[in-house]
Amino acid sequence: MQRSRFAILMGLALVIIVGMAWALSPVWAQEAAVGSEQPGPGVAGRVIDPLGEPVHDADVIAVGREGQPVAETTSQGDGSFLLDLPLQDYDTLVVEIERPHYVSREIPIDPAALAELNSAQAVRLPAIELERRITPGFWVATLSFVLVLLLIALEKLHKTTAALLGVALVLGASFVGGAINPDLFIFDFERALSYVDFDVIFLVMGMMIVIAVIEETGIFQWLAYQSYRLSRGRIWLLVTILMAITSVASALLDNVTTMLLMTPISIQIALTLGMNPLALLIPEILASNVGGISTLIGTPTNILIGSYAGLGFNDFLINLTPGVLASLLGLTIFIVLRYRKSYAAAGGQLSDAMRQRLKESGRITQPAKLRKAGVIFGFMLVLFVTGDAFHLVPAVTAILGAVAMLLWVSPNIEEMLHVVDWTTLVFFIALFMAVGALQEVGLIGIIATAIGNLVGGNLVATILVLVWSAALLSGVIDNIPFAATMLPVVAYLTRTVPGAESGVLWYALSVGAAMGGNSTLIGASPNLVTAGISERAGYRITYLDFLKVGFPATIVTVIIGTIWLLIRF
Amino acid sequence: MGKILCATRGGAASRASQDAAIALAQERGDELIFLYVVDISFLNQTAAPLVVDVESRLEKMGRFQLAMAQERAAAQGISAGALVRRGQLRAELLAAARETEADLVLLGHPVGTEAVFDEAAIQSLATSLARESGVKVRVV
């Protein structure tokens, strides 16, 4: 055990060192470049796309007399380039810019600039905009992504396998197809990896370990049992308390874990009360999907949005929690009204022996571990809230919490590594690459421009379009790939729509994507997981069963969420 | 005295097959064992973080369901046993039939929208189970 802990610490130290080296490498590279700069003629400029985004890795070639190349370089991450020209007399010079998926451009250098070059000075060109070009690579990336979405929505493949297939198609087209037809090239592997957001990966991984320790203690089953005890047979009160517990748990853990913990005990409570478990489970699912929106760590979509937009834990807490609370209130009222007949018809208490069995299921199994885990989780929440002040990113807080759990609460390390759901991490990595391919070929730009044209710079219209399109689409396609695709689109709209600089559009995406998951059974993972467990207990949640409650509930909560965003911003 | 193994998920739709098993056990004077199989293969499609020991949770839920079935049997004067196994339904049914040395395996007819199998699938399961285990299988 000691050796295992030592190995973990060494591993983490290595990860931190590599991470710091990776983070600092651009600075070192820049310093090295500055140090090697020599005075002389040169042409500097910046390449941008039609959305004003920098175009990196474009080939920039200076062509002199008789079409002879005299210097070449590639554009940097910010789109800038510097052509170091040899000292000579220039009477003609053309800068050619080429990049897959863009129309190539030739910029002739005017005589005044040539004179400056001839006197060994550098000239700066105005921003050079490259027009997008629809290539065969565009269709490969787009159709691969659509295939991934379909395979996930129709449950033909595991999500991770589907995403990996999408990446394989894109990389296969780039490396194999690109050798035959250069227009099939999308990106190389290094570029594909650059799209992976390791903040998200580490945050999700750290939280998995933390949650795995907490869930062993039985705290959630205990809470569910206490709600049964407190409600004293008043079903409406029981549902209200269970929805509150589920939403708070979902805000602090992820929604799937919450429902995996709550579903079995809720079924037992329902059976004890002589009611159909679906009347408890469906409200819990809905509350879970809504409650998760209130924090950065509550839903995968929030984790994606927070990391991409640089939003902290407090940003979500301040800007979304009041709206979420209002939506939960509306949802609870809707549920109590919707199920009033089922709740009134419940009856037929089980025997004392069965009630005793329920009590056993709802007890805290490891109180000592719960105390320690509770202290660490409390500290983590403090760090999440205060971390913004000293630039502590949530991923680091999650990793610190995970290490503290491993060292102090001392769970079995092999067990902990086992509970890290690597398929989820691989899913995120593959998804980032697949969305990166869409960015490379320009599909994201096309979507962003289309939405920009549709809303015409009107902030309210943009909020409405984002919230409701996200809500409706999340009911039919998985909301994680959807949110990942929309991130660069929302970034563009945030820059271009007047008033959006407040960040409101990020929250609009969060509200729409997460609440929309409630509209259908396939809209979000907690829905499917709960349905699976319920079926194992002999109570099937059909698509229609869910739709009848979930769709109107989505309308109610999204309306309240939209009103909140319009008031807040 | 023989042994009857009754596979059940619990739930309202399973009560008919539980009652049939109880009645048969009474009639034949056989020992009755209720079986619940914890099958988490449905999670294979989910790439959401599965950090919870789902099998243990479902096992607990299964034991609760079986205890309810045992109470129903006890109310009719039958002392039934309960068995929970982890794995895929078909394989675990087969293993349980062999281990318990059951003379008869009972499966429930699909009822309403709650059914996991359709009629053809349950008959096919019964046939293959009978062939492989050598035990009589009846769909009730």
XYZ file of C-alpha atoms in Angstrom:
709
model
C 0.000 0.000 0.000
C 2.827 2.430 0.939
C 4.532 1.708 -2.365
C 1.295 2.317 -4.220
C 0.848 5.695 -2.561
C 4.441 6.630 -3.308
C 3.898 5.639 -6.954
C 0.784 7.835 -7.122
C 2.605 10.813 -5.651
C 5.495 10.348 -8.059
C 3.053 10.011 -10.921
C 1.247 13.191 -9.941
C 4.540 15.044 -9.544
C 5.486 13.933 -13.042
C 2.134 15.077 -14.423
C 2.550 18.487 -12.748
C 6.117 18.906 -14.062
C 5.128 17.892 -17.594
C 2.089 20.166 -17.396
C 4.171 23.137 -16.274
C 6.739 22.470 -18.983
C 3.964 22.296 -21.537
C 2.389 25.511 -20.236
C 5.697 27.377 -20.219
C 7.015 26.088 -23.536
C 5.435 28.899 -25.619
C 7.115 31.450 -23.337
C 10.520 29.800 -23.719
C 10.001 29.468 -27.456
C 9.081 33.133 -27.705
C 12.129 34.169 -25.708
C 14.353 32.025 -27.924
C 12.809 33.545 -31.032
C 13.287 37.085 -29.752
C 16.882 36.336 -28.876
C 17.656 35.121 -32.387
C 16.052 38.045 -34.183
C 18.380 39.802 -36.608
C 17.733 43.198 -38.204
C 17.018 43.043 -41.907
C 14.231 43.203 -44.453
C 11.101 41.321 -43.558
C 7.383 41.130 -44.110
C 5.085 40.724 -41.118
C 1.372 40.162 -41.133
C -1.544 38.272 -39.667
C -3.840 35.795 -41.339
C -7.482 35.640 -40.262
C -10.611 33.774 -41.345
C -13.942 35.390 -42.302
C -14.968 35.415 -38.612
C -11.806 37.306 -37.655
C -10.314 34.227 -36.001
C -6.576 33.688 -36.474
C -5.532 31.147 -39.081
C -2.610 29.096 -37.844
C -0.249 26.852 -39.793
C -0.861 28.640 -43.088
C 2.081 28.380 -45.488
C 3.353 31.879 -46.209
C 5.828 32.210 -49.090
C 7.550 35.305 -50.430
C 8.005 34.962 -54.209
C 10.469 37.221 -55.976
C 11.537 37.764 -59.551
C 10.641 34.958 -62.014
C 8.524 33.202 -59.447
C 11.493 32.218 -57.275
C 10.642 31.729 -53.577
C 12.927 33.880 -51.416
C 11.541 33.081 -47.957
C 8.875 30.984 -46.368
C 7.279 30.464 -42.981
C 4.043 29.368 -41.370
C 1.544 31.424 -39.422
C 1.544 31.059 -35.641
C -1.318 30.289 -33.258
C -2.419 33.938 -33.315
C -2.257 33.968 -37.119
C 0.860 36.153 -37.227
C 3.849 35.505 -39.456
C 7.217 37.072 -40.139
C 9.059 36.463 -43.382
C 12.804 37.023 -42.965
C 13.993 38.150 -46.376
C 17.563 37.978 -47.608
C 19.277 41.294 -48.234
C 18.912 42.026 -51.940
C 17.352 44.480 -54.335
C 13.630 43.755 -54.709
C 11.811 45.098 -57.760
C 8.887 42.689 -57.343
C 7.640 40.592 -54.459
C 4.447 38.635 -53.909
C 3.358 37.036 -50.628
C 1.479 33.800 -51.260
C -0.632 32.242 -48.523
C -1.923 28.699 -48.671
C -3.849 26.644 -46.175
C -6.049 23.569 -46.613
C -9.771 24.450 -46.633
C -9.066 28.097 -47.571
C -8.826 29.845 -50.914
C -5.152 30.687 -51.498
C -4.219 34.352 -51.755
C -1.433 36.299 -53.443
C -0.589 39.727 -51.996
C 1.665 41.845 -54.236
C 3.947 44.161 -52.274
C 3.513 47.752 -53.427
C 6.484 49.880 -54.627
C 6.619 51.981 -51.431
C 6.931 48.860 -49.322
C 9.515 47.434 -51.721
C 11.590 50.593 -51.189
C 11.488 49.994 -47.445
C 12.579 46.377 -47.927
C 15.438 47.524 -50.129
C 16.609 49.767 -47.305
C 16.655 46.693 -44.999
C 13.493 47.625 -43.127
C 10.549 45.404 -42.266
C 7.068 46.113 -43.542
C 3.776 45.142 -41.917
C 0.830 44.104 -44.060
C -2.769 44.756 -43.031
C -4.698 41.702 -41.738
C -5.060 39.178 -44.532
C -8.437 37.457 -44.660
C -8.648 34.013 -46.210
C -11.943 32.849 -47.625
C -13.180 29.413 -46.680
C -13.300 26.675 -49.310
C -15.582 23.647 -49.168
C -13.265 20.705 -49.759
C -13.778 16.922 -49.765
C -12.189 17.065 -46.283
C -15.076 19.300 -45.199
C -17.555 16.594 -46.157
C -15.538 13.847 -44.499
C -15.374 15.761 -41.195
C -19.021 16.822 -41.338
C -20.426 13.429 -42.290
C -18.201 11.677 -39.740
C -19.583 13.919 -37.011
C -23.181 13.383 -38.132
C -22.492 9.640 -38.103
C -21.172 9.894 -34.544
C -24.296 11.765 -33.425
C -26.578 9.233 -35.110
C -24.755 6.220 -33.692
C -25.038 7.706 -30.212
C -28.662 8.791 -30.563
C -29.749 5.424 -31.965
C -27.607 3.563 -29.402
C -25.967 1.558 -32.166
C -22.536 1.958 -30.593
C -21.144 2.898 -27.230
C -20.620 6.658 -27.110
C -16.877 6.281 -26.779
C -16.622 3.821 -29.648
C -18.742 6.118 -31.811
C -16.548 9.139 -31.039
C -13.371 7.140 -31.658
C -14.796 5.963 -34.973
C -15.409 9.598 -35.931
C -11.811 10.510 -35.098
C -10.489 7.464 -36.959
C -12.400 8.481 -40.088
C -11.108 12.040 -39.906
C -7.493 11.037 -39.273
C -7.721 8.259 -41.861
C -8.947 10.758 -44.441
C -6.111 13.123 -43.499
C -3.269 10.629 -43.638
C -4.387 8.080 -46.218
C -6.799 10.157 -48.294
C -4.604 13.248 -48.026
C -1.786 11.423 -49.797
C -4.085 10.789 -52.761
C -5.994 14.064 -52.756
C -4.562 16.947 -50.678
C -8.054 18.383 -50.268
C -8.932 15.380 -48.100
C -6.375 16.450 -45.514
C -8.079 17.824 -42.394
C -5.400 17.949 -39.710
C -2.398 16.037 -38.471
C -2.334 14.140 -35.169
C -0.445 16.861 -33.309
C -3.042 19.404 -34.359
C -5.856 17.017 -33.398
C -4.358 16.650 -29.914
C -4.168 20.426 -29.531
C -7.976 20.517 -29.479
C -8.140 18.310 -26.377
C -8.994 20.358 -23.296
C -6.964 18.755 -20.519
C -8.602 20.982 -17.897
C -11.806 19.080 -18.574
C -10.103 15.682 -18.541
C -8.388 16.297 -15.192
C -11.466 17.867 -13.614
C -13.642 14.904 -14.597
C -11.001 12.392 -13.463
C -10.419 14.091 -10.104
C -14.129 14.311 -9.400
C -14.586 10.620 -10.249
C -12.172 9.631 -7.475
C -13.729 12.042 -4.989
C -17.254 10.842 -5.756
C -16.231 7.187 -5.599
C -15.020 7.681 -2.010
C -18.105 9.621 -0.930
C -20.618 7.225 -2.477
C -19.221 4.265 -0.539
C -20.329 5.875 2.710
C -24.051 5.467 2.012
C -24.845 9.149 2.589
C -27.247 9.420 -0.342
C -29.210 6.329 0.600
C -29.410 7.687 4.141
C -30.731 11.022 2.876
C -33.328 9.270 0.735
C -34.451 7.139 3.681
C -34.670 10.213 5.910
C -36.918 11.898 3.369
C -39.187 8.834 3.486
C -39.212 8.979 7.300
C -39.822 12.740 7.468
C -42.628 12.708 4.921
C -44.652 10.250 7.077
C -46.564 8.873 4.115
C -47.331 12.275 2.523
C -46.174 11.473 -0.979
C -46.149 15.043 -2.278
C -43.790 15.970 0.550
C -41.631 12.915 -0.066
C -41.315 13.789 -3.773
C -40.503 17.401 -2.959
C -37.739 16.387 -0.543
C -36.358 13.740 -2.901
C -36.302 16.242 -5.776
C -34.475 18.731 -3.554
C -31.911 16.114 -2.477
C -31.403 14.970 -6.071
C -30.928 18.477 -7.400
C -28.429 19.435 -4.677
C -26.534 16.166 -5.160
C -26.496 16.762 -8.920
C -25.061 20.228 -8.412
C -22.139 18.762 -6.456
C -21.677 15.418 -8.204
C -22.468 14.493 -11.760
C -26.034 13.647 -12.697
C -25.459 10.042 -13.688
C -23.791 9.215 -10.383
C -26.603 10.924 -8.516
C -29.235 8.854 -10.277
C -27.254 5.627 -9.922
C -27.254 6.255 -6.175
C -30.829 7.459 -5.822
C -32.680 5.059 -8.119
C -32.385 1.710 -6.245
C -33.327 3.199 -2.855
C -36.138 5.255 -4.420
C -37.611 2.106 -5.964
C -37.562 0.427 -2.555
C -39.237 3.463 -0.961
C -41.924 3.477 -3.661
C -42.619 -0.231 -3.212
C -42.802 0.213 0.545
C -45.410 2.916 0.013
C -47.336 0.811 -2.482
C -46.848 3.182 -5.392
C -45.449 2.891 -8.898
C -41.739 3.801 -8.674
C -41.922 5.788 -11.916
C -43.863 8.488 -10.072
C -40.744 9.031 -7.947
C -38.033 8.284 -10.485
C -39.124 10.547 -13.330
C -39.382 13.631 -11.051
C -35.932 12.789 -9.660
C -34.432 12.570 -13.157
C -35.931 15.931 -14.104
C -34.672 17.541 -10.887
C -31.237 16.032 -11.430
C -30.857 17.499 -14.924
C -32.030 20.936 -13.779
C -30.114 20.996 -10.476
C -26.817 20.155 -12.141
C -26.876 23.432 -14.072
C -26.271 25.522 -10.970
C -22.574 24.731 -10.608
C -19.511 24.342 -12.777
C -19.111 20.682 -11.776
C -22.789 19.766 -11.932
C -23.015 18.725 -15.577
C -20.518 17.731 -18.259
C -21.826 20.574 -20.418
C -21.036 23.099 -17.675
C -17.542 21.648 -17.304
C -17.017 22.073 -21.056
C -18.433 25.611 -21.067
C -16.532 26.693 -17.951
C -13.208 25.481 -19.262
C -13.637 26.877 -22.775
C -14.988 30.267 -21.691
C -12.784 30.608 -18.615
C -15.798 30.785 -16.285
C -15.221 29.904 -12.652
C -17.308 28.121 -10.038
C -18.634 31.427 -8.726
C -19.691 32.607 -12.172
C -22.130 29.716 -12.463
C -23.198 30.076 -8.848
C -24.015 33.774 -9.171
C -25.425 33.786 -12.681
C -27.336 30.527 -12.791
C -28.211 29.266 -9.294
C -31.123 31.688 -8.680
C -32.598 30.807 -12.076
C -32.149 27.110 -11.352
C -33.891 27.455 -7.983
C -36.812 29.226 -9.653
C -36.966 26.506 -12.323
C -36.899 23.779 -9.671
C -39.769 25.457 -7.871
C -41.772 25.550 -11.097
C -40.827 21.947 -11.817
C -41.900 20.748 -8.364
C -45.293 22.433 -8.681
C -45.728 20.902 -12.130
C -44.792 17.426 -10.869
C -47.068 17.511 -7.831
C -49.982 18.574 -10.053
C -49.104 16.102 -12.795
C -48.869 13.106 -10.459
C -51.522 14.129 -7.938
C -53.777 11.173 -8.798
C -50.938 8.627 -8.567
C -49.858 10.053 -5.232
C -53.402 9.997 -3.891
C -53.858 6.384 -5.028
C -50.701 5.158 -3.298
C -51.345 2.777 -0.478
C -50.731 -0.665 0.896
C -47.831 -0.361 3.295
C -45.500 -3.348 3.492
C -44.808 -5.422 6.577
C -42.572 -4.332 9.437
C -39.899 -6.718 8.179
C -39.819 -4.991 4.807
C -39.732 -1.546 6.417
C -36.824 -2.747 8.520
C -35.101 -3.936 5.340
C -35.629 -0.470 3.811
C -34.127 1.096 6.920
C -31.097 -1.167 6.508
C -30.731 -0.058 2.869
C -30.844 3.563 3.959
C -28.170 3.586 6.625
C -24.726 5.160 6.549
C -22.377 2.272 6.050
C -19.038 3.933 6.858
C -19.491 6.858 9.284
C -15.766 7.376 9.948
C -15.006 7.558 6.250
C -17.949 9.914 5.735
C -16.584 12.350 8.326
C -13.165 12.506 6.653
C -14.572 12.612 3.124
C -16.988 15.340 4.217
C -14.137 17.487 5.539
C -12.178 17.117 2.299
C -15.209 17.789 0.129
C -15.973 20.864 2.247
C -12.451 22.151 1.630
C -12.845 21.445 -2.054
C -16.006 23.536 -2.167
C -14.147 26.368 -0.413
C -11.373 26.104 -3.001
C -13.855 25.995 -5.871
C -15.482 29.173 -4.560
C -12.328 31.080 -3.574
C -9.988 29.612 -6.198
C -10.808 32.271 -8.806
C -9.102 34.861 -6.593
C -5.734 33.146 -6.884
C -6.160 31.608 -10.332
C -6.684 28.092 -9.034
C -8.434 26.299 -11.841
C -11.192 23.798 -10.900
C -9.227 20.895 -12.400
C -6.422 21.462 -9.877
C -8.910 21.625 -7.000
C -10.411 18.316 -8.149
C -6.971 16.689 -8.348
C -6.015 18.051 -4.908
C -9.258 16.678 -3.476
C -8.681 13.301 -5.111
C -5.143 13.068 -3.710
C -6.353 14.106 -0.250
C -9.005 11.378 -0.398
C -6.370 8.832 -1.385
C -3.956 9.857 1.352
C -6.272 10.574 4.288
C -9.384 8.532 3.719
C -7.089 5.760 2.464
C -9.173 3.835 0.036
C -7.621 1.001 -1.877
C -5.622 2.519 -4.729
C -6.309 -0.337 -7.125
C -10.009 0.087 -6.395
C -9.787 3.821 -7.003
C -8.027 3.402 -10.322
C -10.713 0.903 -11.168
C -13.509 3.376 -10.490
C -12.029 6.013 -12.792
C -14.241 5.578 -15.800
C -11.611 5.668 -18.523
C -14.204 5.244 -21.261
C -15.649 8.617 -20.328
C -12.243 10.283 -20.437
C -11.516 8.715 -23.833
C -14.960 9.825 -24.992
C -14.134 13.432 -24.112
C -10.719 13.225 -25.813
C -12.207 11.768 -29.003
C -15.055 14.275 -28.923
C -12.671 17.222 -28.650
C -10.786 15.942 -31.701
C -13.961 15.358 -33.715
C -15.185 18.887 -32.967
C -11.679 20.191 -33.746
C -11.989 18.638 -37.206
C -15.218 20.593 -37.734
C -13.400 23.772 -36.780
C -10.526 22.974 -39.132
C -12.774 22.501 -42.153
C -14.895 25.564 -41.402
C -18.275 24.032 -40.495
C -18.302 25.773 -37.132
C -17.702 29.081 -38.909
C -20.620 28.432 -41.248
C -22.940 27.666 -38.295
C -21.711 30.739 -36.401
C -22.233 33.004 -39.418
C -25.704 31.563 -40.035
C -26.796 32.143 -36.428
C -25.170 35.591 -36.481
C -27.153 36.502 -39.606
C -30.348 35.053 -38.146
C -30.218 37.078 -34.949
C -28.906 40.213 -36.644
C -26.923 41.437 -33.657
C -29.943 41.440 -31.345
C -28.942 40.122 -27.890
C -32.420 39.024 -26.779
C -32.964 37.187 -30.063
C -29.571 35.500 -29.701
C -30.377 34.352 -26.152
C -33.746 32.989 -27.254
C -32.301 31.200 -30.280
C -29.486 29.662 -28.241
C -31.581 28.541 -25.266
C -34.441 27.076 -27.272
C -32.432 25.538 -30.103
C -30.142 23.944 -27.517
C -33.141 22.710 -25.531
C -34.917 21.200 -28.532
C -31.812 19.661 -30.082
C -30.644 18.200 -26.765
C -33.804 16.120 -26.724
C -32.799 14.271 -29.870
C -29.006 14.354 -29.874
C -26.603 13.879 -26.994
C -26.124 17.228 -25.282
C -22.385 16.757 -24.657
C -21.301 16.652 -28.341
C -23.862 19.349 -29.040
C -22.426 21.677 -26.393
C -18.859 20.906 -27.486
C -19.764 21.871 -31.070
C -21.476 25.065 -29.980
C -18.576 26.359 -27.869
C -16.693 28.117 -30.717
C -20.025 29.304 -32.148
C -20.959 30.929 -28.839
C -17.450 32.405 -28.585
C -17.982 34.095 -31.956
C -21.452 35.372 -31.002
C -20.113 36.643 -27.656
C -17.533 38.710 -29.560
C -19.872 40.028 -32.226
C -23.323 40.507 -30.667
C -23.520 43.857 -28.820
C -24.083 43.307 -25.083
C -23.029 39.649 -25.156
C -19.647 40.424 -23.653
C -21.300 39.886 -20.229
C -21.056 36.166 -20.990
C -24.827 35.638 -21.052
C -24.648 33.407 -24.108
C -22.502 30.846 -22.286
C -25.212 30.556 -19.648
C -27.881 30.385 -22.352
C -26.085 27.372 -23.832
C -25.795 25.793 -20.380
C -29.493 26.255 -19.585
C -30.703 25.063 -22.993
C -28.430 22.041 -23.305
C -29.011 20.716 -19.782
C -32.729 21.464 -19.411
C -33.379 20.183 -22.942
C -32.054 16.803 -21.842
C -35.294 16.415 -19.884
C -37.534 16.492 -22.930
C -37.000 12.888 -24.054
C -35.748 9.619 -22.614
C -32.620 9.746 -24.791
C -31.952 13.427 -24.060
C -29.463 12.838 -21.250
C -27.469 9.959 -19.781
C -29.183 10.013 -16.334
C -32.511 9.352 -18.063
C -31.237 6.185 -19.728
C -29.350 4.941 -16.689
C -32.411 5.360 -14.467
C -34.628 3.675 -17.046
C -32.199 0.749 -17.153
C -32.259 0.240 -13.381
C -36.009 0.705 -13.207
C -36.481 -1.945 -15.857
C -34.384 -4.335 -13.746
C -36.887 -3.788 -10.967
C -39.784 -4.646 -13.261
C -40.868 -1.090 -14.025
C -40.095 0.024 -17.561
C -39.903 3.715 -18.427
C -41.005 3.854 -22.057
C -40.085 6.669 -24.425
C -43.697 7.825 -24.370
C -44.004 7.627 -20.560
C -41.048 9.923 -20.269
C -42.079 12.258 -23.070
C -45.514 12.872 -21.531
C -43.928 14.281 -18.386
C -40.495 15.352 -19.578
C -41.527 17.514 -22.524
C -43.981 19.786 -20.678
C -41.556 19.910 -17.740
C -38.840 21.069 -20.148
C -41.103 23.818 -21.495
C -41.860 25.004 -17.935
C -38.232 25.015 -16.782
C -36.781 26.502 -19.967
C -39.326 29.359 -19.864
C -38.333 30.114 -16.267
C -34.638 29.776 -17.110
C -34.984 32.130 -20.083
C -36.835 34.715 -17.999
C -34.071 34.538 -15.407
C -31.352 35.113 -18.033
C -33.226 38.091 -19.470
C -33.637 39.576 -15.984
C -30.068 38.854 -14.847
C -28.401 40.201 -17.986
C -39.517 -33.230 -2.780
C -38.403 -31.338 -5.895
C -37.142 -27.821 -6.415
C -38.742 -25.010 -8.398
C -36.582 -22.099 -9.506
C -38.612 -19.006 -10.372
C -36.774 -16.179 -12.127
C -38.297 -12.822 -11.264
C -37.516 -9.122 -11.528
C -40.182 -8.070 -9.075
C -42.640 -5.362 -9.964
C -46.370 -5.523 -10.515
C -46.046 -7.446 -13.774
C -44.080 -10.257 -12.092
C -46.686 -10.990 -9.464
C -48.666 -13.313 -11.716
C -45.663 -15.550 -12.315
C -44.718 -15.419 -8.615
C -48.236 -16.469 -7.671
C -48.161 -19.274 -10.232
C -44.860 -20.505 -8.790
C -46.234 -20.394 -5.254
C -49.353 -22.312 -6.323
C -47.264 -24.909 -8.119
C -44.979 -25.340 -5.115
C -48.040 -25.844 -2.913
C -49.553 -28.322 -5.332
C -46.400 -30.405 -5.784
C -45.060 -29.924 -2.295
C -41.807 -28.655 -3.843
C -39.227 -26.282 -2.471
C -39.476 -22.846 -4.105
C -36.523 -20.564 -4.820
C -36.909 -17.091 -6.285
C -34.015 -15.922 -8.446
C -33.032 -12.338 -9.277
C -30.223 -11.725 -11.775
C -28.232 -8.497 -11.491
C -27.495 -7.721 -15.129
C -25.866 -4.355 -15.730
C -25.174 -4.801 -19.430
C -27.513 -1.857 -20.100
C -24.752 0.405 -18.813
C -22.477 -0.589 -21.698
C -24.047 2.106 -23.857
C -23.359 4.833 -21.334
C -20.164 6.844 -21.428
C -21.166 8.940 -18.457
C -18.952 8.498 -15.401
C -19.883 5.216 -13.756
C -17.995 5.494 -10.510
C -20.657 3.818 -8.436
C -20.664 0.132 -7.562
C -23.900 -0.376 -9.474
C -23.959 -4.143 -9.075
C -23.989 -3.914 -5.267
C -26.792 -1.346 -5.355
C -28.840 -3.484 -7.707
C -28.132 -6.568 -5.659
C -29.554 -4.822 -2.621
C -32.587 -3.799 -4.659
C -32.940 -7.349 -5.963
C -32.844 -8.790 -2.439
C -35.595 -6.338 -1.481
C -37.704 -7.495 -4.426
C -37.127 -11.146 -3.537
C -38.010 -10.512 0.089
C -41.349 -9.130 -1.130
C -41.883 -12.308 -3.165
C -40.938 -14.419 -0.133
C -43.524 -12.554 1.949
C -46.174 -13.317 -0.664
C -45.191 -16.974 -0.513
C -45.166 -16.990 3.301
C -48.676 -15.516 3.295
C -49.739 -18.635 1.396
C -47.895 -21.006 3.689
C -44.817 -21.521 1.536
C -41.322 -20.879 2.830
C -39.461 -19.771 -0.288
C -35.733 -19.276 -0.704
C -34.059 -16.339 -2.456
C -31.045 -16.293 -4.709
C -29.308 -13.322 -6.293
C -26.701 -13.764 -8.998
C -24.613 -11.281 -10.948
C -24.158 -11.578 -14.696
C -26.129 -12.069 -17.886
C -29.626 -13.444 -17.455
C -29.346 -16.505 -19.664
C -25.986 -17.680 -18.352
C -26.932 -17.084 -14.731
C -30.263 -18.857 -15.100
C -28.455 -21.855 -16.469
C -25.843 -21.790 -13.695
C -28.488 -21.336 -10.999
C -30.570 -24.222 -12.355
C -27.539 -26.484 -12.174
C -26.298 -25.300 -8.791
C -29.661 -25.527 -7.064
C -30.383 -28.844 -8.806
C -33.785 -27.508 -9.738
C -36.358 -29.843 -11.294
C -38.333 -27.067 -12.832
C -37.495 -23.531 -13.942
C -40.335 -21.039 -14.212
C -40.240 -17.955 -16.395
C -42.969 -15.331 -16.573
C -45.034 -14.584 -19.687
C -44.424 -11.074 -20.999
C -47.146 -8.788 -19.639
C -47.985 -5.322 -21.023
C -45.368 -2.648 -21.592
C -43.249 -3.755 -18.634
C -41.964 -6.876 -20.377
C -38.271 -7.145 -21.245
C -38.826 -10.040 -23.668
C -41.540 -10.600 -26.221
C -43.365 -13.940 -26.345
C -41.100 -15.402 -29.021
C -37.944 -14.433 -27.155
C -39.116 -15.918 -23.868
C -40.093 -19.174 -25.576
C -36.726 -19.296 -27.294
C -34.984 -18.694 -23.945
C -37.040 -21.456 -22.350
C -36.217 -23.910 -25.136
C -32.481 -23.262 -25.116
C -32.388 -23.344 -21.312
C -34.172 -26.709 -21.227
C -31.849 -28.091 -23.884
C -28.647 -26.964 -22.202
C -29.550 -27.677 -18.585
C -31.667 -30.774 -19.028
C -34.147 -29.209 -16.625
C -37.810 -28.746 -17.427
C -38.607 -25.098 -18.170
C -42.119 -23.721 -18.111
C -43.395 -20.260 -19.060
C -46.265 -19.290 -16.736
